[in-house]
PDB file of C-alpha atoms in Angstrom:
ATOM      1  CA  UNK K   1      13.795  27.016-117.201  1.00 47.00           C
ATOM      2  CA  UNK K   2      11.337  24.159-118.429  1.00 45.00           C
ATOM      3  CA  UNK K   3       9.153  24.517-115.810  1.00 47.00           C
ATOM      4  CA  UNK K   4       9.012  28.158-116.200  1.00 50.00           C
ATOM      5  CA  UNK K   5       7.671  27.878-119.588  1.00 55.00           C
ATOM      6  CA  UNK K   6       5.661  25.416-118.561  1.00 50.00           C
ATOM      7  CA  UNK K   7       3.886  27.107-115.986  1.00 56.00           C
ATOM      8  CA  UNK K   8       3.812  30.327-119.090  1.00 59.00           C
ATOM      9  CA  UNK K   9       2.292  27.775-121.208  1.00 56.00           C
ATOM     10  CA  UNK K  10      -0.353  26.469-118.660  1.00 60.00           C
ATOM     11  CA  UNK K  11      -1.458  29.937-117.636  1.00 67.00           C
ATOM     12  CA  UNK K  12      -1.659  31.017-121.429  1.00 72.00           C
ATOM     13  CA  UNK K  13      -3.988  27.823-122.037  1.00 69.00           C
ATOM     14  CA  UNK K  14      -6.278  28.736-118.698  1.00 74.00           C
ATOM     15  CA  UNK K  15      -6.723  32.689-120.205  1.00 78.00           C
ATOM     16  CA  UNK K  16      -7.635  30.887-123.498  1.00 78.00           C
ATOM     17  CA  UNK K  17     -10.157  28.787-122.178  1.00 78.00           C
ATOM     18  CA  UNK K  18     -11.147  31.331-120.085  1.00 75.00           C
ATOM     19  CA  UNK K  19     -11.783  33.901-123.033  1.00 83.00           C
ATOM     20  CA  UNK K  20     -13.397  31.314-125.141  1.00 87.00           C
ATOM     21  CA  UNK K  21     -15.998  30.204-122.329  1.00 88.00           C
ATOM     22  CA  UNK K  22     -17.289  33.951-121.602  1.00 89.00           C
ATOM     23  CA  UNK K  23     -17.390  33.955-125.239  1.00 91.00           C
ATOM     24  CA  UNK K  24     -19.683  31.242-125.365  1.00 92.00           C
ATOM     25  CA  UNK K  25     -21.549  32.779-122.972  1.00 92.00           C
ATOM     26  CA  UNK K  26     -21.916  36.039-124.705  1.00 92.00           C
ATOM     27  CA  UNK K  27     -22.832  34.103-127.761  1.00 93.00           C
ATOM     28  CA  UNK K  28     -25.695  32.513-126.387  1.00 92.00           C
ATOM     29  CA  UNK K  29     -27.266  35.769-124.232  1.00 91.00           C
ATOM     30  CA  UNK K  30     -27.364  37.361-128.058  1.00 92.00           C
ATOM     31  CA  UNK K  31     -28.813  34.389-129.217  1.00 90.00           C
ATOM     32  CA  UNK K  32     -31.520  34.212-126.831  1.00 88.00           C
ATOM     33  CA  UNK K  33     -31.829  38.269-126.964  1.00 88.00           C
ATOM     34  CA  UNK K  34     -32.422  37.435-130.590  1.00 86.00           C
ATOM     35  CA  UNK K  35     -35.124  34.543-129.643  1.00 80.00           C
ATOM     36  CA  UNK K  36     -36.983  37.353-127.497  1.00 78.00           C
ATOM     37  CA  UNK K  37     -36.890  39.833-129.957  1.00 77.00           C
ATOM     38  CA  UNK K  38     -38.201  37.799-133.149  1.00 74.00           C
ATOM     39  CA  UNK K  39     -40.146  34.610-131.186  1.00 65.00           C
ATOM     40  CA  UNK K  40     -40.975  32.220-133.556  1.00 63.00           C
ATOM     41  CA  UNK K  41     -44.894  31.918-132.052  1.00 58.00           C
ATOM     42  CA  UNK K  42     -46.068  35.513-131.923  1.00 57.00           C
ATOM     43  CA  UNK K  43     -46.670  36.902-129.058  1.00 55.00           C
ATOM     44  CA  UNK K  44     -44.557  34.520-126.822  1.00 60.00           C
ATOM     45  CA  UNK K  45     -41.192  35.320-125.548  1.00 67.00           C
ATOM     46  CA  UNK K  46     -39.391  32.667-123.796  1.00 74.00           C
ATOM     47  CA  UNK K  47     -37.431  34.084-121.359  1.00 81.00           C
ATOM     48  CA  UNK K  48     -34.323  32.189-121.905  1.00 87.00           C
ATOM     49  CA  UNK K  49     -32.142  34.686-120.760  1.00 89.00           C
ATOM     50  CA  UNK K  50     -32.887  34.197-116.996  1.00 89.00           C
ATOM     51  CA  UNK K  51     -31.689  30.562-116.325  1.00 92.00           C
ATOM     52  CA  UNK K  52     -29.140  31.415-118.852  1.00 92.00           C
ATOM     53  CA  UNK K  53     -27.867  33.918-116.223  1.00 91.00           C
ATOM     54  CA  UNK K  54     -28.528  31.695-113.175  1.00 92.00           C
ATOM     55  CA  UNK K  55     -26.862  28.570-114.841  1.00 92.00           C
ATOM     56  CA  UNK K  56     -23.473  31.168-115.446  1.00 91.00           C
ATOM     57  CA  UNK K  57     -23.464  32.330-111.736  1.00 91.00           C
ATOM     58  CA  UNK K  58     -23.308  28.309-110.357  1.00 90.00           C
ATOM     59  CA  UNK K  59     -19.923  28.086-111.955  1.00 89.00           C
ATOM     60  CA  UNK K  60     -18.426  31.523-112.546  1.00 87.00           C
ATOM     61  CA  UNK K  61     -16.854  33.454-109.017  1.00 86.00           C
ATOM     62  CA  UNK K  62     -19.805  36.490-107.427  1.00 85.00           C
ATOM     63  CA  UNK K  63     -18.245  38.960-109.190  1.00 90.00           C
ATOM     64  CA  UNK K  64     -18.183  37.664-112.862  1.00 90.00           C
ATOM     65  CA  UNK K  65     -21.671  36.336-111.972  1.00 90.00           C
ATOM     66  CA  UNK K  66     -22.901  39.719-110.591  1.00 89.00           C
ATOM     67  CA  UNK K  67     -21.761  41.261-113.984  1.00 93.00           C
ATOM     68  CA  UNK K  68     -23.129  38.630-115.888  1.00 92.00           C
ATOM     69  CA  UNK K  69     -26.091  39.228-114.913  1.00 90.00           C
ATOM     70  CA  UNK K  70     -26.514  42.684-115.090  1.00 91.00           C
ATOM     71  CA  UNK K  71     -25.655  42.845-119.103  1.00 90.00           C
ATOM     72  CA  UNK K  72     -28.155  39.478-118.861  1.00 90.00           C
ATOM     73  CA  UNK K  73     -31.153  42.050-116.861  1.00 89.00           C
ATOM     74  CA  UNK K  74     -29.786  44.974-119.536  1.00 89.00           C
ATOM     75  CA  UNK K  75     -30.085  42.974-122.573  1.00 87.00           C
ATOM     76  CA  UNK K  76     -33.844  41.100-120.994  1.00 85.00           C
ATOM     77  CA  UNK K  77     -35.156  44.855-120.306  1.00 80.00           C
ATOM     78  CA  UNK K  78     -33.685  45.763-123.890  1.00 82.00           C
ATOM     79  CA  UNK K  79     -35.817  42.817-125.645  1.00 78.00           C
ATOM     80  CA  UNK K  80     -39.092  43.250-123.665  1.00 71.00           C
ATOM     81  CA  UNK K  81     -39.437  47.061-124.507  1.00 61.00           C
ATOM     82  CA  UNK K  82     -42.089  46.801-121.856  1.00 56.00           C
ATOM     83  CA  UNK K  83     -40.219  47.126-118.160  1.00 60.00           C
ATOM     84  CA  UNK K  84     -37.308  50.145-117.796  1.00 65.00           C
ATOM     85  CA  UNK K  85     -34.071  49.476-118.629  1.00 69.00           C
ATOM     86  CA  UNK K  86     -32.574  48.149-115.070  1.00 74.00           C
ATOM     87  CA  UNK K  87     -35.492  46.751-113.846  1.00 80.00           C
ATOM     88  CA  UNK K  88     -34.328  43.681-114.379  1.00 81.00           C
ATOM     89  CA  UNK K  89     -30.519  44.287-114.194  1.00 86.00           C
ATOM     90  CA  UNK K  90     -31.074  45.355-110.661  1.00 86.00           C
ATOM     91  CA  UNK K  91     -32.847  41.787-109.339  1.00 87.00           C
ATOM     92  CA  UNK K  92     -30.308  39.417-111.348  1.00 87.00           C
ATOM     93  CA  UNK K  93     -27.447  42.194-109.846  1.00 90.00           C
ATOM     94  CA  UNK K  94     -28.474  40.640-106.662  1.00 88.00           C
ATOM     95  CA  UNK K  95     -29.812  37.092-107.204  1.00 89.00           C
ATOM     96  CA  UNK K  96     -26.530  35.981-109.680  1.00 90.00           C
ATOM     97  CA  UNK K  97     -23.632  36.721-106.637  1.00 91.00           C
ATOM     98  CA  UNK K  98     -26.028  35.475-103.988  1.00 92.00           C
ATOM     99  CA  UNK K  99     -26.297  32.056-106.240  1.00 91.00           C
ATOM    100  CA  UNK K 100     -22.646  31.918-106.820  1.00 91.00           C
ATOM    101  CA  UNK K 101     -21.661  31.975-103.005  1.00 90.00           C
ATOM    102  CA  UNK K 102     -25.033  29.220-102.655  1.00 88.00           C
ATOM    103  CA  UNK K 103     -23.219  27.183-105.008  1.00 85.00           C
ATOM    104  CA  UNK K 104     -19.720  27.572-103.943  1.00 85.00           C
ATOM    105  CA  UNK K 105     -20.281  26.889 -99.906  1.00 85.00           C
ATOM    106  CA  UNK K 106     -23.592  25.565 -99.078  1.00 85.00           C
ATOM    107  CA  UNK K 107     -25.122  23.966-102.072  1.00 83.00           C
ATOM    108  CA  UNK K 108     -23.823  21.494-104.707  1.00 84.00           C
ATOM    109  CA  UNK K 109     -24.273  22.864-108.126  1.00 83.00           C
ATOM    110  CA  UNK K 110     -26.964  19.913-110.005  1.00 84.00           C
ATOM    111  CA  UNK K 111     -29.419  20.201-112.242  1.00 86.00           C
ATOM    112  CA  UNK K 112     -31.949  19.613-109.232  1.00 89.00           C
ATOM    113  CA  UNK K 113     -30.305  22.905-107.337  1.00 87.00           C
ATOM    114  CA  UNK K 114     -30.407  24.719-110.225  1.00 89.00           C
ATOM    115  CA  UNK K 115     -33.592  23.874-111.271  1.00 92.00           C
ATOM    116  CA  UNK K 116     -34.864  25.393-107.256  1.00 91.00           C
ATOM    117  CA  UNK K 117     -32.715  28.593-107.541  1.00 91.00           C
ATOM    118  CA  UNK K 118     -33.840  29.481-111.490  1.00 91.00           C
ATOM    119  CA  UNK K 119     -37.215  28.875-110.302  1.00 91.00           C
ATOM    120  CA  UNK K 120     -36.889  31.322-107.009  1.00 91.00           C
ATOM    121  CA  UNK K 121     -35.901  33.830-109.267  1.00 89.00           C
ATOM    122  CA  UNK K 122     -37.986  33.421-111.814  1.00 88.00           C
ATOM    123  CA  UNK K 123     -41.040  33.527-109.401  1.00 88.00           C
ATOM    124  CA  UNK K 124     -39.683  36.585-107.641  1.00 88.00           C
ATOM    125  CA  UNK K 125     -39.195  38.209-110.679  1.00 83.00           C
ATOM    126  CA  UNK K 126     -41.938  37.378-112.575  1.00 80.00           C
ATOM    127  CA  UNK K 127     -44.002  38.610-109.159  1.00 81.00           C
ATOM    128  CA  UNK K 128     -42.217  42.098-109.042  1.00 80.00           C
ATOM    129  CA  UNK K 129     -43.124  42.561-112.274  1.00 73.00           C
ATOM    130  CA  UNK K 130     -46.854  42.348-112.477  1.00 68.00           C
ATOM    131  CA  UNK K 131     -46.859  43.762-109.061  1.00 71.00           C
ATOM    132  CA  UNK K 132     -45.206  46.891-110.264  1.00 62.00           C
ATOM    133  CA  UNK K 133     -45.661  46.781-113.982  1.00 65.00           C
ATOM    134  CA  UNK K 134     -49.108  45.809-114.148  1.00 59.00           C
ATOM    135  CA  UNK K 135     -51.624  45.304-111.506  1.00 51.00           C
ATOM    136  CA  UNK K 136     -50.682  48.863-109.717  1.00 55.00           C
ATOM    137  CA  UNK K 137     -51.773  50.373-113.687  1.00 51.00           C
ATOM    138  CA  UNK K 138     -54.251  47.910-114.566  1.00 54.00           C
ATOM    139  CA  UNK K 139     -55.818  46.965-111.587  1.00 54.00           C
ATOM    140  CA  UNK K 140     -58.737  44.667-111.999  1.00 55.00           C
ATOM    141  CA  UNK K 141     -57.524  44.212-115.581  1.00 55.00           C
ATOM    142  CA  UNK K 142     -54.331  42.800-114.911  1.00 53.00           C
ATOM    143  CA  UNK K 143     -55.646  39.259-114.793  1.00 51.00           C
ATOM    144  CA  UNK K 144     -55.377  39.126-118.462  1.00 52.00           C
ATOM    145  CA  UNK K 145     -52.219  40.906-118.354  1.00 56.00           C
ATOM    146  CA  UNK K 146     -50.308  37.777-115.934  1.00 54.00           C
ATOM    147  CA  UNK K 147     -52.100  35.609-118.394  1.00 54.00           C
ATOM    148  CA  UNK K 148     -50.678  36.697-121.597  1.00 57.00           C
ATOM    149  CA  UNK K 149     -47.261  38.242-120.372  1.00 61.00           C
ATOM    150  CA  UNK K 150     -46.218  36.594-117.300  1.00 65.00           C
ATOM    151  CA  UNK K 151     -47.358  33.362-116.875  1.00 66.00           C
ATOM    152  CA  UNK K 152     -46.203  31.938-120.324  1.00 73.00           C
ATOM    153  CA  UNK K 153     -43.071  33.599-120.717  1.00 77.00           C
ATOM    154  CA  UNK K 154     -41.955  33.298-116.928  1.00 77.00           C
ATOM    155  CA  UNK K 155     -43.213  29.390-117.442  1.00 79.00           C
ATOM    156  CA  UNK K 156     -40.395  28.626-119.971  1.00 81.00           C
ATOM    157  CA  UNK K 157     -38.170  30.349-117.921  1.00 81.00           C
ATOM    158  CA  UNK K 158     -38.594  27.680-115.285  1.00 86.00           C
ATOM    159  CA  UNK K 159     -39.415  25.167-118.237  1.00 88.00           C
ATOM    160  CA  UNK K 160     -36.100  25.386-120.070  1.00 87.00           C
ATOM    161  CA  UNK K 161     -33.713  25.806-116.787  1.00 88.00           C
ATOM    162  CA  UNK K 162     -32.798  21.925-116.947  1.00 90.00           C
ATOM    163  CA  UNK K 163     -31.587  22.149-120.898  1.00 91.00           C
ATOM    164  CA  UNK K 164     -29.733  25.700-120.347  1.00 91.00           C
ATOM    165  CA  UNK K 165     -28.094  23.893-117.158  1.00 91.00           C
ATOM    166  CA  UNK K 166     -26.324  21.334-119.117  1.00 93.00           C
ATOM    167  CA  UNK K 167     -25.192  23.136-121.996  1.00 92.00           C
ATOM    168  CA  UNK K 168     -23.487  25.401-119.795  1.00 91.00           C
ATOM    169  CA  UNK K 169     -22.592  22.733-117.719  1.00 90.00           C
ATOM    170  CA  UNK K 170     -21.195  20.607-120.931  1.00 91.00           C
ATOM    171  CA  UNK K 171     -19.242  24.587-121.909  1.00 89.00           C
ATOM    172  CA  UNK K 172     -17.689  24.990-118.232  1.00 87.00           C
ATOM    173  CA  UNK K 173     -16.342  20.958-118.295  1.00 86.00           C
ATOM    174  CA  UNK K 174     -14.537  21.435-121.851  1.00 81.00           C
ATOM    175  CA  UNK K 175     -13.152  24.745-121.471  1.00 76.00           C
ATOM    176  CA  UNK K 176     -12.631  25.076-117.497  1.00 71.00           C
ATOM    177  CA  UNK K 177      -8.666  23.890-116.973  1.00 61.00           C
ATOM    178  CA  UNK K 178      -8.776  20.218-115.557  1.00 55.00           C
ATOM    179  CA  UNK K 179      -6.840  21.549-112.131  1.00 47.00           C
ATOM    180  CA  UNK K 180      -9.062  24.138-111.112  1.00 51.00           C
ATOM    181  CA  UNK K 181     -12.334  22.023-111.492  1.00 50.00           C
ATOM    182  CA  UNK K 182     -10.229  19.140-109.294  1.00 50.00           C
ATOM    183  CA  UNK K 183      -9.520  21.844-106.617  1.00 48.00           C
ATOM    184  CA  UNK K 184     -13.463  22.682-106.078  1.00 50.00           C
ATOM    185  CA  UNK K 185     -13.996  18.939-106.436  1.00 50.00           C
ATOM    186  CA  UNK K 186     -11.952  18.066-104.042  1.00 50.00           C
ATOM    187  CA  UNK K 187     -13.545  20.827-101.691  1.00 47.00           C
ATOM    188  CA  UNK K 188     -16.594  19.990-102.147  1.00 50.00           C
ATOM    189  CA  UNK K 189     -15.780  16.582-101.218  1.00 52.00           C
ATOM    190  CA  UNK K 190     -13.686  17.462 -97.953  1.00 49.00           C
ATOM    191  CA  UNK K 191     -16.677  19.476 -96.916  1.00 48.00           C
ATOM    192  CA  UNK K 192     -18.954  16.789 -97.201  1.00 48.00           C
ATOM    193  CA  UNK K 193     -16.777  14.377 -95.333  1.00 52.00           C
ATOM    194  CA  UNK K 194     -16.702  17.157 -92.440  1.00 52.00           C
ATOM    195  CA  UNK K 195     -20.203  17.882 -92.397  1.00 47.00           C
ATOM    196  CA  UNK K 196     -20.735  14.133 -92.124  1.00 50.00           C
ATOM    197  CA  UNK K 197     -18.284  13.462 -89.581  1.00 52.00           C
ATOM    198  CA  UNK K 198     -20.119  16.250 -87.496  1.00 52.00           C
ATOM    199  CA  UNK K 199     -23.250  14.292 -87.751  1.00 51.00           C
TER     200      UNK K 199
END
C-alpha cells in the first residue's frame, strides 16, 4: 500500500514539474514575442525566439519539440508582420524534431552543440528568407534590405544562443525529476563507453 502511494505521489510530482517547466517555457516565448514586438532600439528585433525554440528541442522528446516550435515559428511570423504566418512555423516544424533526435542519439546536448545547431538554423532561415522575401521582390535593392532586416536581427539570434541555452538548461535541471535525467545520463554514458570500446 505504501509503495503504491508512493509511486501516486512520485508521478503527481513528475506532472507538476512537468506543467510548471512548459510553463516556463511559454512564459518566456511571450516574453520574447513581447521583446520583438516593442524592441527597445527601434528598428531592431532580436530574434530571441529562435534559439529559444532550439534550446527547448535539446531537452524536450521530437514531438513536444516539433510543437514547440511551430507555436515558436507562429508567434515569430506573428511579431515580424513582414513574412506569412507559417513561414517560419514550417522550417522550425522541421529543424526542432530533427534537433531533438541529434541530441538524444548522436550528439551531446552543450552549450558548444547548441551553439552549431541554433546557428544552422538561424543561417538557413535567415537565407530562405531574403531569398524568398526579399531579393526575388527587390532584386538589386535587397542589399539594403539583408542589411537592415536580416543581418542584425538573425545576428542576435546566433548572438544570444549561449545565454538562452543555460537558462533553459538551469529550468530543465530544477524542474526535470532527478530519475529521468539519471536514465539519459546514464545512456549517454553507456554509449560513449561503446563507441569507445569500438575504437
Amino acid at each position: 500500500m505504501k509503495k503504491i502511494t508512493g509511486s501516486k505521489a512520485r508521478s503527481r510530482n513528475m506532472m507538476l514539474r512537468g506543467f510548471l517547466r512548459w510553463l516556463l517555457y511559454a512564459a518566456l516565448l511571450l516574453l520574447f514575442y513581447l521583446f520583438e514586438c516593442n524592441p527597445i532600439i527601434r528598428g531592431y528585433c532580436p530574434l530571441l525566439i529562435i534559439p529559444l525554440a532550439t534550446a527547448v528541442a535539446m531537452y524536450e522528446g521530437d514531438l513536444a519539440a516539433g510543437v514547440f516550435g511551430t507555436f515558436c515559428g507562429l508567434m515569430l511570423d506573428m511579431a515580424n508582420g513582414v513574412t506569412v504566418v507559417g513561414f517560419s512555423a514550417l522550417w522550425l516544424l522541421c529543424a526542432c524534431p530533427f534537433i531533438s533526435l541529434l541530441a538524444r542519439f548522436w550528439i551531446k546536448a552543450t552549450y558548444i552543440s547548441h551553439f552549431i545547431v541554433n546557428t544552422a538554423v538561424t543561417v538557413i532561415m535567415g537565407a530562405m528568407d531574403f531569398l524568398f522575401l526579399h531579393w526575388m521582390w527587390e532584386g538589386s535593392e535587397s542589399a539594403i534590405s539583408f542589411a537592415s532586416v536580416i543581418l542584425l536581427p538573425y545576428g542576435s539570434a546566433v548572438m544570444f544562443s549561449i545565454p538562452i541555452y543555460f537558462l533553459i538548461t538551469f529550468i530543465v535541471n530544477k524542474l526535470r525529476p532527478k530519475e529521468q535525467r539519471r536514465l539519459e545520463e546514464s545512456a549517454q554514458s553507456a554509449e560513449e563507453s561503446e563507441y569507445k570500446e569500438k575504437d
